[in-house]
Amino acid sequence: MSDTMYRASVPVFTHQLRNLAAILRTAARDAKARGIDPEVLLNARLAPDMLPLIRQVQIATDHAKGCSARLAGVEPPVFKDDESSFSDLDQRIRAALAFIRGLKASQFADSATRPITMGLPFGEIRFDGLNYLHGWALPNFYFHYTTTYNILRHNGLAIGKLDFLGRVPGMQMDARAARKLGVKPRSKSRKK
């Protein structure tokens, strides 16, 4: 089960954080090209009672590194939450990725049944690792990742579902499907 828990968390967070970083780099270039002050996008919200884009990215990375750490039985790194630019957010994602990639599958042994306790401002919540991953960490990560995407899309960034999904690991396609999806097929390496 440790390999399953590892594969259901670390590679998923790694893939999606890389996609998030690419979307944010696109947003930074787009803001410059359209003459938009980056702070406008970084502080944009979908609704008045929702958190701004910067905070959405911070929380998404917190869920990715926090979940991975808790399942591996280690303390998650603490980030300052002082990002104020697209470059700062890129560095935050890089730091989260470096931490997550440093974890080994063997650290996830027994993580499905490992007790997970989290102190929140309103009280304490407890799970076993499996329910924490699937019922709390992944849904929260995707909520904040999706909200970031939606804020940027709402503000005119020309991105689509393929930017959100990225090149899905393990997905293979023929040339016709690649053309339809607008994806450049990977070249096949030939052994000599």
PDB file of C-alpha atoms in Angstrom:
ATOM      1  CA  MET A   1       0.000   0.000   0.000  1.00  0.00           C
ATOM      2  CA  SER A   2       2.933   2.395   0.586  1.00  0.00           C
ATOM      3  CA  ASP A   3       3.675   2.440  -3.143  1.00  0.00           C
ATOM      4  CA  THR A   4       0.004   3.107  -3.888  1.00  0.00           C
ATOM      5  CA  MET A   5      -0.190   5.977  -1.394  1.00  0.00           C
ATOM      6  CA  TYR A   6       3.052   7.415  -2.753  1.00  0.00           C
ATOM      7  CA  ARG A   7       1.844   7.187  -6.363  1.00  0.00           C
ATOM      8  CA  ALA A   8      -1.519   8.725  -5.435  1.00  0.00           C
ATOM      9  CA  SER A   9       0.165  11.760  -3.890  1.00  0.00           C
ATOM     10  CA  VAL A  10       3.746  12.688  -4.824  1.00  0.00           C
ATOM     11  CA  PRO A  11       3.543  12.235  -8.623  1.00  0.00           C
ATOM     12  CA  VAL A  12       0.083  13.825  -8.706  1.00  0.00           C
ATOM     13  CA  PHE A  13       1.192  16.917  -6.782  1.00  0.00           C
ATOM     14  CA  THR A  14       4.412  17.100  -8.791  1.00  0.00           C
ATOM     15  CA  HIS A  15       2.609  17.001 -12.128  1.00  0.00           C
ATOM     16  CA  GLN A  16      -0.051  19.520 -11.158  1.00  0.00           C
ATOM     17  CA  LEU A  17       2.373  21.941  -9.492  1.00  0.00           C
ATOM     18  CA  ARG A  18       4.444  21.967 -12.680  1.00  0.00           C
ATOM     19  CA  ASN A  19       1.265  22.760 -14.637  1.00  0.00           C
ATOM     20  CA  LEU A  20       0.404  25.512 -12.153  1.00  0.00           C
ATOM     21  CA  ALA A  21       3.873  27.021 -12.525  1.00  0.00           C
ATOM     22  CA  ALA A  22       3.509  27.000 -16.325  1.00  0.00           C
ATOM     23  CA  ILE A  23       0.118  28.711 -16.107  1.00  0.00           C
ATOM     24  CA  LEU A  24       1.527  31.394 -13.804  1.00  0.00           C
ATOM     25  CA  ARG A  25       4.471  32.016 -16.170  1.00  0.00           C
ATOM     26  CA  THR A  26       1.962  32.406 -19.007  1.00  0.00           C
ATOM     27  CA  ALA A  27      -0.024  34.859 -16.868  1.00  0.00           C
ATOM     28  CA  ALA A  28       3.094  36.932 -16.136  1.00  0.00           C
ATOM     29  CA  ARG A  29       3.948  37.155 -19.851  1.00  0.00           C
ATOM     30  CA  ASP A  30       0.337  37.952 -20.736  1.00  0.00           C
ATOM     31  CA  ALA A  31       0.107  40.737 -18.143  1.00  0.00           C
ATOM     32  CA  LYS A  32       3.226  42.321 -19.574  1.00  0.00           C
ATOM     33  CA  ALA A  33       2.004  41.958 -23.173  1.00  0.00           C
ATOM     34  CA  ARG A  34      -1.397  43.478 -22.356  1.00  0.00           C
ATOM     35  CA  GLY A  35       0.068  46.232 -20.166  1.00  0.00           C
ATOM     36  CA  ILE A  36      -1.680  44.980 -17.040  1.00  0.00           C
ATOM     37  CA  ASP A  37      -0.072  45.652 -13.671  1.00  0.00           C
ATOM     38  CA  PRO A  38       0.708  42.110 -12.361  1.00  0.00           C
ATOM     39  CA  GLU A  39      -0.691  43.119  -8.959  1.00  0.00           C
ATOM     40  CA  VAL A  40      -4.129  43.334 -10.542  1.00  0.00           C
ATOM     41  CA  LEU A  41      -4.025  39.625 -11.407  1.00  0.00           C
ATOM     42  CA  LEU A  42      -2.194  38.574  -8.239  1.00  0.00           C
ATOM     43  CA  ASN A  43      -4.889  40.201  -6.098  1.00  0.00           C
ATOM     44  CA  ALA A  44      -7.850  39.188  -8.280  1.00  0.00           C
ATOM     45  CA  ARG A  45     -10.678  37.151  -6.765  1.00  0.00           C
ATOM     46  CA  LEU A  46     -13.570  35.216  -8.274  1.00  0.00           C
ATOM     47  CA  ALA A  47     -15.958  36.601  -5.658  1.00  0.00           C
ATOM     48  CA  PRO A  48     -15.591  39.223  -2.940  1.00  0.00           C
ATOM     49  CA  ASP A  49     -15.579  36.609  -0.171  1.00  0.00           C
ATOM     50  CA  MET A  50     -12.935  34.422  -1.844  1.00  0.00           C
ATOM     51  CA  LEU A  51      -9.191  34.675  -1.351  1.00  0.00           C
ATOM     52  CA  PRO A  52      -7.011  36.360  -4.005  1.00  0.00           C
ATOM     53  CA  LEU A  53      -4.865  34.496  -6.509  1.00  0.00           C
ATOM     54  CA  ILE A  54      -1.684  34.772  -4.408  1.00  0.00           C
ATOM     55  CA  ARG A  55      -3.370  33.107  -1.441  1.00  0.00           C
ATOM     56  CA  GLN A  56      -4.893  30.405  -3.673  1.00  0.00           C
ATOM     57  CA  VAL A  57      -1.405  29.424  -4.874  1.00  0.00           C
ATOM     58  CA  GLN A  58      -0.026  29.508  -1.326  1.00  0.00           C
ATOM     59  CA  ILE A  59      -2.766  27.202  -0.078  1.00  0.00           C
ATOM     60  CA  ALA A  60      -2.412  24.819  -3.049  1.00  0.00           C
ATOM     61  CA  THR A  61       1.317  24.440  -2.361  1.00  0.00           C
ATOM     62  CA  ASP A  62       0.621  24.060   1.369  1.00  0.00           C
ATOM     63  CA  HIS A  63      -1.725  21.149   0.679  1.00  0.00           C
ATOM     64  CA  ALA A  64       0.758  19.491  -1.683  1.00  0.00           C
ATOM     65  CA  LYS A  65       3.768  19.703   0.635  1.00  0.00           C
ATOM     66  CA  GLY A  66       1.728  19.194   3.813  1.00  0.00           C
ATOM     67  CA  CYS A  67      -0.022  16.080   2.559  1.00  0.00           C
ATOM     68  CA  SER A  68       3.153  14.567   1.184  1.00  0.00           C
ATOM     69  CA  ALA A  69       5.004  15.255   4.433  1.00  0.00           C
ATOM     70  CA  ARG A  70       2.286  13.905   6.712  1.00  0.00           C
ATOM     71  CA  LEU A  71       1.922  10.714   4.690  1.00  0.00           C
ATOM     72  CA  ALA A  72       5.715  10.275   4.746  1.00  0.00           C
ATOM     73  CA  GLY A  73       5.771  10.815   8.506  1.00  0.00           C
ATOM     74  CA  VAL A  74       7.919  13.975   8.390  1.00  0.00           C
ATOM     75  CA  GLU A  75       7.328  17.609   9.247  1.00  0.00           C
ATOM     76  CA  PRO A  76       6.295  19.776   6.307  1.00  0.00           C
ATOM     77  CA  PRO A  77       8.500  22.773   5.577  1.00  0.00           C
ATOM     78  CA  VAL A  78       7.078  26.113   6.634  1.00  0.00           C
ATOM     79  CA  PHE A  79       6.916  28.851   4.023  1.00  0.00           C
ATOM     80  CA  LYS A  80       6.647  32.528   4.977  1.00  0.00           C
ATOM     81  CA  ASP A  81       3.565  33.329   2.843  1.00  0.00           C
ATOM     82  CA  ASP A  82       5.177  36.612   1.802  1.00  0.00           C
ATOM     83  CA  GLU A  83       4.976  36.220  -1.970  1.00  0.00           C
ATOM     84  CA  SER A  84       4.038  39.373  -3.861  1.00  0.00           C
ATOM     85  CA  SER A  85       4.937  38.623  -7.510  1.00  0.00           C
ATOM     86  CA  PHE A  86       4.661  35.919 -10.135  1.00  0.00           C
ATOM     87  CA  SER A  87       8.374  35.291  -9.654  1.00  0.00           C
ATOM     88  CA  ASP A  88       7.851  34.797  -5.907  1.00  0.00           C
ATOM     89  CA  LEU A  89       5.061  32.303  -6.587  1.00  0.00           C
ATOM     90  CA  ASP A  90       7.301  30.449  -9.029  1.00  0.00           C
ATOM     91  CA  GLN A  91       9.986  30.180  -6.339  1.00  0.00           C
ATOM     92  CA  ARG A  92       7.414  28.905  -3.844  1.00  0.00           C
ATOM     93  CA  ILE A  93       6.273  26.201  -6.256  1.00  0.00           C
ATOM     94  CA  ARG A  94       9.901  25.246  -6.933  1.00  0.00           C
ATOM     95  CA  ALA A  95      10.551  24.945  -3.186  1.00  0.00           C
ATOM     96  CA  ALA A  96       7.438  22.778  -2.724  1.00  0.00           C
ATOM     97  CA  LEU A  97       8.481  20.591  -5.657  1.00  0.00           C
ATOM     98  CA  ALA A  98      12.020  20.204  -4.311  1.00  0.00           C
ATOM     99  CA  PHE A  99      10.665  19.046  -0.968  1.00  0.00           C
ATOM    100  CA  ILE A 100       8.082  16.674  -2.452  1.00  0.00           C
ATOM    101  CA  ARG A 101      10.542  15.145  -4.922  1.00  0.00           C
ATOM    102  CA  GLY A 102      12.941  14.459  -2.055  1.00  0.00           C
ATOM    103  CA  LEU A 103      10.515  12.028  -0.439  1.00  0.00           C
ATOM    104  CA  LYS A 104      10.903   8.302  -1.061  1.00  0.00           C
ATOM    105  CA  ALA A 105       8.136   5.766  -1.604  1.00  0.00           C
ATOM    106  CA  SER A 106       9.472   3.749   1.337  1.00  0.00           C
ATOM    107  CA  GLN A 107       8.586   6.640   3.662  1.00  0.00           C
ATOM    108  CA  PHE A 108       4.924   6.042   2.818  1.00  0.00           C
ATOM    109  CA  ALA A 109       4.866   2.554   4.386  1.00  0.00           C
ATOM    110  CA  ASP A 110       1.712   2.202   6.477  1.00  0.00           C
ATOM    111  CA  SER A 111       0.643   5.715   5.509  1.00  0.00           C
ATOM    112  CA  ALA A 112      -2.885   4.570   4.621  1.00  0.00           C
ATOM    113  CA  THR A 113      -3.531   3.767   8.277  1.00  0.00           C
ATOM    114  CA  ARG A 114      -1.212   6.368   9.799  1.00  0.00           C
ATOM    115  CA  PRO A 115      -3.161   8.730  12.077  1.00  0.00           C
ATOM    116  CA  ILE A 116      -3.188  12.281  10.726  1.00  0.00           C
ATOM    117  CA  THR A 117      -4.110  15.080  13.111  1.00  0.00           C
ATOM    118  CA  MET A 118      -4.365  18.662  11.993  1.00  0.00           C
ATOM    119  CA  GLY A 119      -4.872  21.717  14.157  1.00  0.00           C
ATOM    120  CA  LEU A 120      -7.009  24.312  12.427  1.00  0.00           C
ATOM    121  CA  PRO A 121      -8.076  27.744  13.683  1.00  0.00           C
ATOM    122  CA  PHE A 122     -11.495  26.332  14.562  1.00  0.00           C
ATOM    123  CA  GLY A 123     -10.325  23.062  16.150  1.00  0.00           C
ATOM    124  CA  GLU A 124      -8.617  19.757  15.543  1.00  0.00           C
ATOM    125  CA  ILE A 125      -9.457  17.238  12.839  1.00  0.00           C
ATOM    126  CA  ARG A 126      -8.271  13.633  12.585  1.00  0.00           C
ATOM    127  CA  PHE A 127      -8.134  11.075   9.783  1.00  0.00           C
ATOM    128  CA  ASP A 128      -6.326   7.933   8.800  1.00  0.00           C
ATOM    129  CA  GLY A 129      -3.902   8.578   5.944  1.00  0.00           C
ATOM    130  CA  LEU A 130      -6.115   7.132   3.200  1.00  0.00           C
ATOM    131  CA  ASN A 131      -9.131   9.258   4.096  1.00  0.00           C
ATOM    132  CA  TYR A 132      -6.920  12.295   4.641  1.00  0.00           C
ATOM    133  CA  LEU A 133      -5.405  11.960   1.161  1.00  0.00           C
ATOM    134  CA  HIS A 134      -8.615  11.265  -0.741  1.00  0.00           C
ATOM    135  CA  GLY A 135     -11.145  13.170   1.352  1.00  0.00           C
ATOM    136  CA  TRP A 136      -9.197  16.244   2.453  1.00  0.00           C
ATOM    137  CA  ALA A 137      -5.799  16.912   0.863  1.00  0.00           C
ATOM    138  CA  LEU A 138      -6.475  16.157  -2.811  1.00  0.00           C
ATOM    139  CA  PRO A 139      -9.897  17.897  -2.917  1.00  0.00           C
ATOM    140  CA  ASN A 140      -8.473  20.973  -1.168  1.00  0.00           C
ATOM    141  CA  PHE A 141      -5.420  21.032  -3.430  1.00  0.00           C
ATOM    142  CA  TYR A 142      -7.587  20.832  -6.561  1.00  0.00           C
ATOM    143  CA  PHE A 143     -10.012  23.455  -5.231  1.00  0.00           C
ATOM    144  CA  HIS A 144      -7.232  26.030  -4.849  1.00  0.00           C
ATOM    145  CA  TYR A 145      -5.444  25.015  -8.065  1.00  0.00           C
ATOM    146  CA  THR A 146      -8.729  25.250  -9.994  1.00  0.00           C
ATOM    147  CA  THR A 147      -9.599  28.579  -8.387  1.00  0.00           C
ATOM    148  CA  THR A 148      -6.216  29.972  -9.467  1.00  0.00           C
ATOM    149  CA  TYR A 149      -6.891  28.775 -13.023  1.00  0.00           C
ATOM    150  CA  ASN A 150     -10.394  30.249 -12.951  1.00  0.00           C
ATOM    151  CA  ILE A 151      -9.233  33.648 -11.658  1.00  0.00           C
ATOM    152  CA  LEU A 152      -6.753  33.909 -14.514  1.00  0.00           C
ATOM    153  CA  ARG A 153      -9.238  32.645 -17.098  1.00  0.00           C
ATOM    154  CA  HIS A 154     -11.853  35.093 -15.817  1.00  0.00           C
ATOM    155  CA  ASN A 155      -9.322  37.905 -16.279  1.00  0.00           C
ATOM    156  CA  GLY A 156      -8.738  37.091 -19.926  1.00  0.00           C
ATOM    157  CA  LEU A 157      -5.769  34.722 -19.873  1.00  0.00           C
ATOM    158  CA  ALA A 158      -5.991  32.534 -22.984  1.00  0.00           C
ATOM    159  CA  ILE A 159      -5.548  29.143 -21.330  1.00  0.00           C
ATOM    160  CA  GLY A 160      -7.621  26.011 -21.604  1.00  0.00           C
ATOM    161  CA  LYS A 161      -8.133  22.543 -20.242  1.00  0.00           C
ATOM    162  CA  LEU A 162      -4.883  21.255 -21.744  1.00  0.00           C
ATOM    163  CA  ASP A 163      -2.948  23.903 -19.805  1.00  0.00           C
ATOM    164  CA  PHE A 164      -4.679  22.726 -16.635  1.00  0.00           C
ATOM    165  CA  LEU A 165      -4.079  19.033 -17.327  1.00  0.00           C
ATOM    166  CA  GLY A 166      -0.645  19.305 -18.920  1.00  0.00           C
ATOM    167  CA  ARG A 167       0.768  16.251 -20.630  1.00  0.00           C
ATOM    168  CA  VAL A 168      -0.875  13.543 -18.560  1.00  0.00           C
ATOM    169  CA  PRO A 169       1.689  11.001 -17.334  1.00  0.00           C
ATOM    170  CA  GLY A 170       1.247   7.625 -18.994  1.00  0.00           C
ATOM    171  CA  MET A 171      -1.149   8.938 -21.629  1.00  0.00           C
ATOM    172  CA  GLN A 172      -0.331   7.792 -25.136  1.00  0.00           C
ATOM    173  CA  MET A 173      -2.014   8.936 -28.291  1.00  0.00           C
ATOM    174  CA  ASP A 174      -1.816   8.472 -31.987  1.00  0.00           C
ATOM    175  CA  ALA A 175      -1.075  11.356 -34.364  1.00  0.00           C
ATOM    176  CA  ARG A 176      -4.772  11.957 -35.078  1.00  0.00           C
ATOM    177  CA  ALA A 177      -5.633  12.347 -31.388  1.00  0.00           C
ATOM    178  CA  ALA A 178      -2.577  14.561 -30.871  1.00  0.00           C
ATOM    179  CA  ARG A 179      -3.681  16.865 -33.703  1.00  0.00           C
ATOM    180  CA  LYS A 180      -7.218  17.042 -32.327  1.00  0.00           C
ATOM    181  CA  LEU A 181      -5.929  17.874 -28.840  1.00  0.00           C
ATOM    182  CA  GLY A 182      -3.306  20.282 -30.156  1.00  0.00           C
ATOM    183  CA  VAL A 183      -0.488  18.275 -28.587  1.00  0.00           C
ATOM    184  CA  LYS A 184       2.831  17.621 -30.234  1.00  0.00           C
ATOM    185  CA  PRO A 185       3.324  13.836 -30.207  1.00  0.00           C
ATOM    186  CA  ARG A 186       6.419  12.611 -28.412  1.00  0.00           C
ATOM    187  CA  SER A 187       9.038  11.252 -30.739  1.00  0.00           C
ATOM    188  CA  LYS A 188       9.872   7.619 -30.313  1.00  0.00           C
ATOM    189  CA  SER A 189      13.472   6.948 -29.449  1.00  0.00           C
ATOM    190  CA  ARG A 190      15.037   4.167 -31.432  1.00  0.00           C
ATOM    191  CA  LYS A 191      17.646   1.843 -30.019  1.00  0.00           C
ATOM    192  CA  LYS A 192      20.673   1.223 -32.163  1.00  0.00           C
TER     193      LYS A 192
END
